[in-house]
Amino acid sequence: RIGIAHLAFDAGSPAAVDALMARLQSHGCTVESAARTTGDGYYEGTVFDPDGNRIEIVTRADSAAG
């Protein structure tokens, strides 16, 4: 398959990542990976949109914004 690996959006804060993940799931996106803190200091979760595109919702784990 040729194309992009995934799209990533910075949500601004861990709370915003959680809220957006819940909203995307309620709109029919399938959760690939629940939000979590990664080893490289990010808080992220991924979903597949209805067309099968991988969408990553991310922020720095230490972000206090939002």
PDB file of C-alpha atoms in Angstrom:
ATOM      1  CA  ARG A   1       0.000   0.000   0.000  1.00  0.00           C
ATOM      2  CA  ILE A   2       1.464   3.345  -1.043  1.00  0.00           C
ATOM      3  CA  GLY A   3       0.597   6.536   0.815  1.00  0.00           C
ATOM      4  CA  ILE A   4       0.868   8.172   4.187  1.00  0.00           C
ATOM      5  CA  ALA A   5       1.421   6.100   7.319  1.00  0.00           C
ATOM      6  CA  HIS A   6      -0.942   8.211   9.430  1.00  0.00           C
ATOM      7  CA  LEU A   7      -2.138  11.731  10.183  1.00  0.00           C
ATOM      8  CA  ALA A   8      -1.229  13.257  13.540  1.00  0.00           C
ATOM      9  CA  PHE A   9      -2.942  16.127  15.325  1.00  0.00           C
ATOM     10  CA  ASP A  10      -1.595  17.909  18.406  1.00  0.00           C
ATOM     11  CA  ALA A  11      -4.508  18.219  20.831  1.00  0.00           C
ATOM     12  CA  GLY A  12      -2.641  20.556  23.198  1.00  0.00           C
ATOM     13  CA  SER A  13      -3.063  18.645  26.467  1.00  0.00           C
ATOM     14  CA  PRO A  14      -3.554  15.101  27.731  1.00  0.00           C
ATOM     15  CA  ALA A  15      -7.144  15.960  28.740  1.00  0.00           C
ATOM     16  CA  ALA A  16      -7.842  17.163  25.199  1.00  0.00           C
ATOM     17  CA  VAL A  17      -6.379  13.927  23.787  1.00  0.00           C
ATOM     18  CA  ASP A  18      -8.772  11.931  25.989  1.00  0.00           C
ATOM     19  CA  ALA A  19     -11.763  14.068  25.014  1.00  0.00           C
ATOM     20  CA  LEU A  20     -11.020  13.906  21.300  1.00  0.00           C
ATOM     21  CA  MET A  21     -10.410  10.162  21.402  1.00  0.00           C
ATOM     22  CA  ALA A  22     -13.825   9.684  23.069  1.00  0.00           C
ATOM     23  CA  ARG A  23     -15.509  11.958  20.528  1.00  0.00           C
ATOM     24  CA  LEU A  24     -13.936  10.178  17.566  1.00  0.00           C
ATOM     25  CA  GLN A  25     -14.961   6.797  18.958  1.00  0.00           C
ATOM     26  CA  SER A  26     -18.543   8.027  19.461  1.00  0.00           C
ATOM     27  CA  HIS A  27     -18.576   9.054  15.790  1.00  0.00           C
ATOM     28  CA  GLY A  28     -17.656   5.592  14.538  1.00  0.00           C
ATOM     29  CA  CYS A  29     -13.865   5.598  14.578  1.00  0.00           C
ATOM     30  CA  THR A  30     -12.284   2.351  15.754  1.00  0.00           C
ATOM     31  CA  VAL A  31      -9.684   2.710  18.514  1.00  0.00           C
ATOM     32  CA  GLU A  32      -6.400   1.137  17.455  1.00  0.00           C
ATOM     33  CA  SER A  33      -4.479   2.172  20.559  1.00  0.00           C
ATOM     34  CA  ALA A  34      -5.938   3.769  23.689  1.00  0.00           C
ATOM     35  CA  ALA A  35      -4.306   6.978  24.886  1.00  0.00           C
ATOM     36  CA  ARG A  36      -1.112   6.382  26.838  1.00  0.00           C
ATOM     37  CA  THR A  37       2.244   7.954  27.643  1.00  0.00           C
ATOM     38  CA  THR A  38       4.949   6.719  25.296  1.00  0.00           C
ATOM     39  CA  GLY A  39       8.618   6.155  26.062  1.00  0.00           C
ATOM     40  CA  ASP A  40       9.607   9.267  24.117  1.00  0.00           C
ATOM     41  CA  GLY A  41       7.475  11.638  26.208  1.00  0.00           C
ATOM     42  CA  TYR A  42       4.246  11.888  24.246  1.00  0.00           C
ATOM     43  CA  TYR A  43       0.674  11.199  25.295  1.00  0.00           C
ATOM     44  CA  GLU A  44      -1.137   9.727  22.313  1.00  0.00           C
ATOM     45  CA  GLY A  45      -3.863   7.481  21.060  1.00  0.00           C
ATOM     46  CA  THR A  46      -4.742   6.285  17.566  1.00  0.00           C
ATOM     47  CA  VAL A  47      -7.989   5.529  15.803  1.00  0.00           C
ATOM     48  CA  PHE A  48      -9.009   4.394  12.357  1.00  0.00           C
ATOM     49  CA  ASP A  49     -11.487   6.673  10.640  1.00  0.00           C
ATOM     50  CA  PRO A  50     -14.412   5.105   8.726  1.00  0.00           C
ATOM     51  CA  ASP A  51     -12.241   4.956   5.583  1.00  0.00           C
ATOM     52  CA  GLY A  52      -9.465   3.054   7.378  1.00  0.00           C
ATOM     53  CA  ASN A  53      -7.029   5.962   7.714  1.00  0.00           C
ATOM     54  CA  ARG A  54      -4.917   5.908  10.884  1.00  0.00           C
ATOM     55  CA  ILE A  55      -5.373   9.119  12.902  1.00  0.00           C
ATOM     56  CA  GLU A  56      -3.048   9.900  15.828  1.00  0.00           C
ATOM     57  CA  ILE A  57      -4.113  12.329  18.529  1.00  0.00           C
ATOM     58  CA  VAL A  58      -1.018  13.480  20.404  1.00  0.00           C
ATOM     59  CA  THR A  59       0.541  16.004  22.750  1.00  0.00           C
ATOM     60  CA  ARG A  60       3.604  16.199  24.946  1.00  0.00           C
ATOM     61  CA  ALA A  61       2.916  14.184  28.107  1.00  0.00           C
ATOM     62  CA  ASP A  62       4.112  17.086  30.257  1.00  0.00           C
ATOM     63  CA  SER A  63       1.831  19.625  28.518  1.00  0.00           C
ATOM     64  CA  ALA A  64      -0.289  21.612  30.952  1.00  0.00           C
ATOM     65  CA  ALA A  65      -2.163  23.551  28.252  1.00  0.00           C
ATOM     66  CA  GLY A  66      -5.910  23.258  27.930  1.00  0.00           C
TER      67      GLY A  66
END
